[in-house]
JSON list of C-alpha atoms in Angstrom, two decimals:
[
{"chain": "O", "resi": 6, "resn": "UNK", "atom": "CA", "xyz": [-33.48, 297.30, 171.68]},
{"chain": "O", "resi": 7, "resn": "UNK", "atom": "CA", "xyz": [-36.85, 298.24, 172.45]},
{"chain": "O", "resi": 8, "resn": "UNK", "atom": "CA", "xyz": [-39.86, 299.74, 170.36]},
{"chain": "O", "resi": 9, "resn": "UNK", "atom": "CA", "xyz": [-40.01, 302.54, 172.70]},
{"chain": "O", "resi": 10, "resn": "UNK", "atom": "CA", "xyz": [-36.20, 303.65, 171.95]},
{"chain": "O", "resi": 11, "resn": "UNK", "atom": "CA", "xyz": [-36.67, 302.85, 168.62]},
{"chain": "O", "resi": 12, "resn": "UNK", "atom": "CA", "xyz": [-39.95, 304.99, 168.53]},
{"chain": "O", "resi": 13, "resn": "UNK", "atom": "CA", "xyz": [-37.32, 307.92, 170.54]},
{"chain": "O", "resi": 14, "resn": "UNK", "atom": "CA", "xyz": [-34.48, 307.50, 168.10]},
{"chain": "O", "resi": 15, "resn": "UNK", "atom": "CA", "xyz": [-36.53, 308.21, 164.78]},
{"chain": "O", "resi": 16, "resn": "UNK", "atom": "CA", "xyz": [-38.16, 311.55, 166.59]},
{"chain": "O", "resi": 17, "resn": "UNK", "atom": "CA", "xyz": [-34.51, 312.68, 167.42]},
{"chain": "O", "resi": 18, "resn": "UNK", "atom": "CA", "xyz": [-33.53, 311.95, 163.64]},
{"chain": "O", "resi": 19, "resn": "UNK", "atom": "CA", "xyz": [-36.82, 313.44, 162.56]},
{"chain": "O", "resi": 20, "resn": "UNK", "atom": "CA", "xyz": [-36.69, 316.41, 164.50]},
{"chain": "O", "resi": 21, "resn": "UNK", "atom": "CA", "xyz": [-32.95, 317.03, 162.57]},
{"chain": "O", "resi": 22, "resn": "UNK", "atom": "CA", "xyz": [-34.59, 316.72, 159.04]},
{"chain": "O", "resi": 23, "resn": "UNK", "atom": "CA", "xyz": [-38.28, 318.27, 159.21]},
{"chain": "O", "resi": 24, "resn": "UNK", "atom": "CA", "xyz": [-39.79, 318.81, 155.89]},
{"chain": "O", "resi": 25, "resn": "UNK", "atom": "CA", "xyz": [-39.36, 322.43, 154.44]},
{"chain": "O", "resi": 26, "resn": "UNK", "atom": "CA", "xyz": [-42.82, 322.40, 153.64]},
{"chain": "O", "resi": 27, "resn": "UNK", "atom": "CA", "xyz": [-43.81, 322.96, 157.17]},
{"chain": "O", "resi": 28, "resn": "UNK", "atom": "CA", "xyz": [-41.71, 325.77, 157.45]},
{"chain": "O", "resi": 29, "resn": "UNK", "atom": "CA", "xyz": [-43.59, 329.25, 156.53]},
{"chain": "O", "resi": 30, "resn": "UNK", "atom": "CA", "xyz": [-40.09, 331.07, 157.47]},
{"chain": "O", "resi": 31, "resn": "UNK", "atom": "CA", "xyz": [-36.03, 329.82, 156.99]},
{"chain": "O", "resi": 32, "resn": "UNK", "atom": "CA", "xyz": [-35.82, 327.62, 160.35]},
{"chain": "O", "resi": 33, "resn": "UNK", "atom": "CA", "xyz": [-33.10, 328.09, 162.79]},
{"chain": "O", "resi": 34, "resn": "UNK", "atom": "CA", "xyz": [-31.03, 325.90, 164.05]},
{"chain": "O", "resi": 35, "resn": "UNK", "atom": "CA", "xyz": [-29.44, 325.88, 167.14]},
{"chain": "O", "resi": 36, "resn": "UNK", "atom": "CA", "xyz": [-26.69, 323.02, 169.03]},
{"chain": "O", "resi": 37, "resn": "UNK", "atom": "CA", "xyz": [-26.77, 324.08, 172.75]},
{"chain": "O", "resi": 38, "resn": "UNK", "atom": "CA", "xyz": [-24.62, 321.78, 175.20]},
{"chain": "O", "resi": 39, "resn": "UNK", "atom": "CA", "xyz": [-26.12, 322.26, 178.63]},
{"chain": "O", "resi": 40, "resn": "UNK", "atom": "CA", "xyz": [-24.83, 321.43, 182.12]},
{"chain": "O", "resi": 41, "resn": "UNK", "atom": "CA", "xyz": [-26.27, 321.13, 185.83]},
{"chain": "O", "resi": 42, "resn": "UNK", "atom": "CA", "xyz": [-25.82, 320.73, 188.99]},
{"chain": "O", "resi": 43, "resn": "UNK", "atom": "CA", "xyz": [-28.63, 320.60, 191.94]},
{"chain": "O", "resi": 44, "resn": "UNK", "atom": "CA", "xyz": [-28.26, 319.82, 195.26]},
{"chain": "O", "resi": 45, "resn": "UNK", "atom": "CA", "xyz": [-30.48, 319.29, 197.85]},
{"chain": "O", "resi": 46, "resn": "UNK", "atom": "CA", "xyz": [-30.59, 320.59, 201.57]},
{"chain": "O", "resi": 47, "resn": "UNK", "atom": "CA", "xyz": [-29.68, 318.03, 204.58]},
{"chain": "O", "resi": 48, "resn": "UNK", "atom": "CA", "xyz": [-27.53, 314.66, 203.72]},
{"chain": "O", "resi": 49, "resn": "UNK", "atom": "CA", "xyz": [-29.02, 313.72, 200.04]},
{"chain": "O", "resi": 50, "resn": "UNK", "atom": "CA", "xyz": [-26.86, 313.63, 197.64]},
{"chain": "O", "resi": 51, "resn": "UNK", "atom": "CA", "xyz": [-27.37, 316.47, 194.46]},
{"chain": "O", "resi": 52, "resn": "UNK", "atom": "CA", "xyz": [-27.23, 315.19, 190.89]},
{"chain": "O", "resi": 53, "resn": "UNK", "atom": "CA", "xyz": [-25.56, 316.41, 187.91]},
{"chain": "O", "resi": 54, "resn": "UNK", "atom": "CA", "xyz": [-26.41, 316.90, 184.22]},
{"chain": "O", "resi": 55, "resn": "UNK", "atom": "CA", "xyz": [-25.33, 317.54, 180.71]},
{"chain": "O", "resi": 56, "resn": "UNK", "atom": "CA", "xyz": [-27.12, 317.55, 177.98]},
{"chain": "O", "resi": 57, "resn": "UNK", "atom": "CA", "xyz": [-26.50, 317.83, 173.94]},
{"chain": "O", "resi": 58, "resn": "UNK", "atom": "CA", "xyz": [-30.00, 319.55, 172.46]},
{"chain": "O", "resi": 59, "resn": "UNK", "atom": "CA", "xyz": [-30.32, 320.17, 168.73]},
{"chain": "O", "resi": 60, "resn": "UNK", "atom": "CA", "xyz": [-33.17, 322.83, 167.86]},
{"chain": "O", "resi": 61, "resn": "UNK", "atom": "CA", "xyz": [-34.86, 323.60, 164.77]},
{"chain": "O", "resi": 62, "resn": "UNK", "atom": "CA", "xyz": [-37.09, 326.81, 165.12]},
{"chain": "O", "resi": 63, "resn": "UNK", "atom": "CA", "xyz": [-39.88, 328.60, 162.87]},
{"chain": "O", "resi": 64, "resn": "UNK", "atom": "CA", "xyz": [-42.08, 331.64, 163.72]},
{"chain": "O", "resi": 65, "resn": "UNK", "atom": "CA", "xyz": [-40.71, 332.97, 166.69]},
{"chain": "O", "resi": 66, "resn": "UNK", "atom": "CA", "xyz": [-40.32, 329.51, 168.75]},
{"chain": "O", "resi": 67, "resn": "UNK", "atom": "CA", "xyz": [-43.88, 328.80, 168.45]},
{"chain": "O", "resi": 68, "resn": "UNK", "atom": "CA", "xyz": [-42.76, 326.25, 165.73]},
{"chain": "O", "resi": 69, "resn": "UNK", "atom": "CA", "xyz": [-39.85, 323.45, 166.90]},
{"chain": "O", "resi": 70, "resn": "UNK", "atom": "CA", "xyz": [-38.72, 320.33, 166.71]},
{"chain": "O", "resi": 71, "resn": "UNK", "atom": "CA", "xyz": [-36.00, 319.28, 169.17]},
{"chain": "O", "resi": 72, "resn": "UNK", "atom": "CA", "xyz": [-33.40, 316.45, 170.04]},
{"chain": "O", "resi": 73, "resn": "UNK", "atom": "CA", "xyz": [-31.64, 315.56, 173.08]},
{"chain": "O", "resi": 74, "resn": "UNK", "atom": "CA", "xyz": [-29.17, 313.55, 174.94]},
{"chain": "O", "resi": 75, "resn": "UNK", "atom": "CA", "xyz": [-29.01, 313.48, 178.40]},
{"chain": "O", "resi": 76, "resn": "UNK", "atom": "CA", "xyz": [-26.23, 311.82, 181.01]},
{"chain": "O", "resi": 77, "resn": "UNK", "atom": "CA", "xyz": [-27.44, 312.35, 184.55]},
{"chain": "O", "resi": 78, "resn": "UNK", "atom": "CA", "xyz": [-25.63, 311.26, 187.47]},
{"chain": "O", "resi": 79, "resn": "UNK", "atom": "CA", "xyz": [-27.73, 311.00, 190.60]},
{"chain": "O", "resi": 80, "resn": "UNK", "atom": "CA", "xyz": [-27.44, 309.03, 194.20]},
{"chain": "O", "resi": 81, "resn": "UNK", "atom": "CA", "xyz": [-23.97, 307.45, 192.48]},
{"chain": "O", "resi": 82, "resn": "UNK", "atom": "CA", "xyz": [-26.01, 306.07, 189.40]},
{"chain": "O", "resi": 83, "resn": "UNK", "atom": "CA", "xyz": [-25.20, 306.81, 185.76]},
{"chain": "O", "resi": 84, "resn": "UNK", "atom": "CA", "xyz": [-27.89, 307.29, 183.27]},
{"chain": "O", "resi": 85, "resn": "UNK", "atom": "CA", "xyz": [-28.46, 308.06, 179.94]},
{"chain": "O", "resi": 86, "resn": "UNK", "atom": "CA", "xyz": [-31.59, 309.67, 177.98]},
{"chain": "O", "resi": 87, "resn": "UNK", "atom": "CA", "xyz": [-32.74, 310.65, 174.85]},
{"chain": "O", "resi": 88, "resn": "UNK", "atom": "CA", "xyz": [-35.73, 312.19, 173.90]},
{"chain": "O", "resi": 89, "resn": "UNK", "atom": "CA", "xyz": [-37.20, 314.33, 171.25]},
{"chain": "O", "resi": 90, "resn": "UNK", "atom": "CA", "xyz": [-40.08, 317.55, 171.55]},
{"chain": "O", "resi": 91, "resn": "UNK", "atom": "CA", "xyz": [-42.49, 318.84, 168.85]},
{"chain": "O", "resi": 92, "resn": "UNK", "atom": "CA", "xyz": [-44.10, 322.02, 169.01]},
{"chain": "O", "resi": 93, "resn": "UNK", "atom": "CA", "xyz": [-46.62, 323.50, 166.51]},
{"chain": "O", "resi": 94, "resn": "UNK", "atom": "CA", "xyz": [-49.06, 326.29, 165.97]},
{"chain": "O", "resi": 95, "resn": "UNK", "atom": "CA", "xyz": [-52.55, 324.77, 165.13]},
{"chain": "O", "resi": 96, "resn": "UNK", "atom": "CA", "xyz": [-54.18, 328.38, 165.06]},
{"chain": "O", "resi": 97, "resn": "UNK", "atom": "CA", "xyz": [-53.02, 332.34, 166.03]},
{"chain": "O", "resi": 98, "resn": "UNK", "atom": "CA", "xyz": [-53.22, 331.76, 170.08]},
{"chain": "O", "resi": 99, "resn": "UNK", "atom": "CA", "xyz": [-53.41, 327.97, 170.13]},
{"chain": "O", "resi": 100, "resn": "UNK", "atom": "CA", "xyz": [-50.10, 325.97, 170.46]},
{"chain": "O", "resi": 101, "resn": "UNK", "atom": "CA", "xyz": [-49.72, 321.67, 170.45]},
{"chain": "O", "resi": 102, "resn": "UNK", "atom": "CA", "xyz": [-46.45, 319.95, 172.13]},
{"chain": "O", "resi": 103, "resn": "UNK", "atom": "CA", "xyz": [-45.77, 316.94, 172.45]},
{"chain": "O", "resi": 104, "resn": "UNK", "atom": "CA", "xyz": [-42.49, 315.15, 174.07]},
{"chain": "O", "resi": 105, "resn": "UNK", "atom": "CA", "xyz": [-41.24, 311.69, 174.38]},
{"chain": "O", "resi": 106, "resn": "UNK", "atom": "CA", "xyz": [-38.34, 310.34, 175.82]},
{"chain": "O", "resi": 107, "resn": "UNK", "atom": "CA", "xyz": [-36.46, 306.59, 176.82]},
{"chain": "O", "resi": 108, "resn": "UNK", "atom": "CA", "xyz": [-33.13, 305.14, 178.87]},
{"chain": "O", "resi": 109, "resn": "UNK", "atom": "CA", "xyz": [-32.05, 302.94, 178.32]},
{"chain": "O", "resi": 110, "resn": "UNK", "atom": "CA", "xyz": [-30.51, 302.27, 181.79]},
{"chain": "O", "resi": 111, "resn": "UNK", "atom": "CA", "xyz": [-33.01, 304.02, 183.80]},
{"chain": "O", "resi": 112, "resn": "UNK", "atom": "CA", "xyz": [-31.46, 303.43, 186.67]},
{"chain": "O", "resi": 113, "resn": "UNK", "atom": "CA", "xyz": [-32.93, 306.86, 188.51]},
{"chain": "O", "resi": 114, "resn": "UNK", "atom": "CA", "xyz": [-34.55, 308.06, 185.30]},
{"chain": "O", "resi": 115, "resn": "UNK", "atom": "CA", "xyz": [-37.85, 307.05, 183.73]},
{"chain": "O", "resi": 116, "resn": "UNK", "atom": "CA", "xyz": [-37.65, 304.02, 181.35]},
{"chain": "O", "resi": 117, "resn": "UNK", "atom": "CA", "xyz": [-39.74, 306.00, 178.87]},
{"chain": "O", "resi": 118, "resn": "UNK", "atom": "CA", "xyz": [-42.31, 308.46, 178.84]},
{"chain": "O", "resi": 119, "resn": "UNK", "atom": "CA", "xyz": [-44.58, 310.31, 176.58]},
{"chain": "O", "resi": 120, "resn": "UNK", "atom": "CA", "xyz": [-46.56, 314.00, 177.02]},
{"chain": "O", "resi": 121, "resn": "UNK", "atom": "CA", "xyz": [-48.71, 316.27, 175.68]},
{"chain": "O", "resi": 122, "resn": "UNK", "atom": "CA", "xyz": [-49.87, 319.91, 175.87]},
{"chain": "O", "resi": 123, "resn": "UNK", "atom": "CA", "xyz": [-51.58, 322.94, 174.82]},
{"chain": "O", "resi": 124, "resn": "UNK", "atom": "CA", "xyz": [-51.10, 326.12, 175.22]},
{"chain": "O", "resi": 125, "resn": "UNK", "atom": "CA", "xyz": [-53.99, 329.08, 174.62]},
{"chain": "O", "resi": 126, "resn": "UNK", "atom": "CA", "xyz": [-53.25, 332.83, 174.38]},
{"chain": "O", "resi": 127, "resn": "UNK", "atom": "CA", "xyz": [-56.55, 333.80, 175.50]},
{"chain": "O", "resi": 128, "resn": "UNK", "atom": "CA", "xyz": [-56.11, 337.12, 175.86]},
{"chain": "O", "resi": 129, "resn": "UNK", "atom": "CA", "xyz": [-53.07, 339.54, 175.23]},
{"chain": "O", "resi": 130, "resn": "UNK", "atom": "CA", "xyz": [-50.41, 337.99, 177.01]},
{"chain": "O", "resi": 131, "resn": "UNK", "atom": "CA", "xyz": [-52.17, 335.71, 179.27]},
{"chain": "O", "resi": 132, "resn": "UNK", "atom": "CA", "xyz": [-51.36, 332.14, 178.42]},
{"chain": "O", "resi": 133, "resn": "UNK", "atom": "CA", "xyz": [-53.14, 328.99, 180.19]},
{"chain": "O", "resi": 134, "resn": "UNK", "atom": "CA", "xyz": [-51.22, 325.67, 180.00]},
{"chain": "O", "resi": 135, "resn": "UNK", "atom": "CA", "xyz": [-52.71, 322.58, 180.70]},
{"chain": "O", "resi": 136, "resn": "UNK", "atom": "CA", "xyz": [-50.97, 319.14, 180.02]},
{"chain": "O", "resi": 137, "resn": "UNK", "atom": "CA", "xyz": [-50.57, 315.36, 180.68]},
{"chain": "O", "resi": 138, "resn": "UNK", "atom": "CA", "xyz": [-47.56, 313.05, 180.99]},
{"chain": "O", "resi": 139, "resn": "UNK", "atom": "CA", "xyz": [-46.73, 309.14, 181.74]},
{"chain": "O", "resi": 140, "resn": "UNK", "atom": "CA", "xyz": [-43.37, 308.50, 182.52]},
{"chain": "O", "resi": 141, "resn": "UNK", "atom": "CA", "xyz": [-42.57, 304.39, 183.40]},
{"chain": "O", "resi": 142, "resn": "UNK", "atom": "CA", "xyz": [-40.23, 303.46, 185.97]},
{"chain": "O", "resi": 143, "resn": "UNK", "atom": "CA", "xyz": [-39.28, 300.25, 186.31]},
{"chain": "O", "resi": 144, "resn": "UNK", "atom": "CA", "xyz": [-41.98, 299.26, 189.01]},
{"chain": "O", "resi": 145, "resn": "UNK", "atom": "CA", "xyz": [-43.98, 302.07, 188.63]},
{"chain": "O", "resi": 146, "resn": "UNK", "atom": "CA", "xyz": [-46.04, 304.15, 186.45]},
{"chain": "O", "resi": 147, "resn": "UNK", "atom": "CA", "xyz": [-46.47, 308.25, 187.23]},
{"chain": "O", "resi": 148, "resn": "UNK", "atom": "CA", "xyz": [-49.26, 309.95, 184.90]},
{"chain": "O", "resi": 149, "resn": "UNK", "atom": "CA", "xyz": [-49.05, 313.92, 185.96]},
{"chain": "O", "resi": 150, "resn": "UNK", "atom": "CA", "xyz": [-51.72, 316.43, 184.94]},
{"chain": "O", "resi": 151, "resn": "UNK", "atom": "CA", "xyz": [-51.10, 319.90, 185.07]},
{"chain": "O", "resi": 152, "resn": "UNK", "atom": "CA", "xyz": [-52.56, 323.24, 184.65]},
{"chain": "O", "resi": 153, "resn": "UNK", "atom": "CA", "xyz": [-50.79, 326.56, 184.72]},
{"chain": "O", "resi": 154, "resn": "UNK", "atom": "CA", "xyz": [-51.39, 330.31, 183.57]},
{"chain": "O", "resi": 155, "resn": "UNK", "atom": "CA", "xyz": [-48.87, 332.46, 182.45]},
{"chain": "O", "resi": 156, "resn": "UNK", "atom": "CA", "xyz": [-48.66, 336.74, 182.20]},
{"chain": "O", "resi": 157, "resn": "UNK", "atom": "CA", "xyz": [-45.85, 338.47, 180.06]},
{"chain": "O", "resi": 158, "resn": "UNK", "atom": "CA", "xyz": [-44.92, 341.49, 181.23]},
{"chain": "O", "resi": 159, "resn": "UNK", "atom": "CA", "xyz": [-42.06, 342.75, 177.93]},
{"chain": "O", "resi": 160, "resn": "UNK", "atom": "CA", "xyz": [-39.67, 339.65, 177.97]},
{"chain": "O", "resi": 161, "resn": "UNK", "atom": "CA", "xyz": [-40.45, 338.35, 181.16]},
{"chain": "O", "resi": 162, "resn": "UNK", "atom": "CA", "xyz": [-43.33, 336.28, 182.43]},
{"chain": "O", "resi": 163, "resn": "UNK", "atom": "CA", "xyz": [-44.62, 334.85, 185.75]},
{"chain": "O", "resi": 164, "resn": "UNK", "atom": "CA", "xyz": [-46.07, 331.13, 185.58]},
{"chain": "O", "resi": 165, "resn": "UNK", "atom": "CA", "xyz": [-48.21, 329.45, 188.47]}
]
């Protein structure tokens, strides 16, 4: 197994046993099974995914660690991916997050990837998100930068 695979496995293991000292309130553990079918227009083939997600949350979703295993079928190819995520507030208005994933098969999914983001609530119900992401496919790397503005209306938000 490669270093990226070992790191992804370690991140998932850590997400299941986050230190109790980090929590200021009792954590909430969740297990979710997610299924997705996406179709494309024209004759392009769609894809299916099935994910098992384990999440530990504190402080109204502002603190969380998560691990997931996803099985994807796209273009007649099957892929498996493991991923981990961490989201942690560093102040009352700023939250940092990091993600990573690894695919041992990487036929249509990236071989590995990592990302980091910051969320800043600069006014009540207004958030600014900025992030960087690197994904590595067999033949090429893909680097992405994003900046998004979000506004909440009660339990709903608009992001653009």
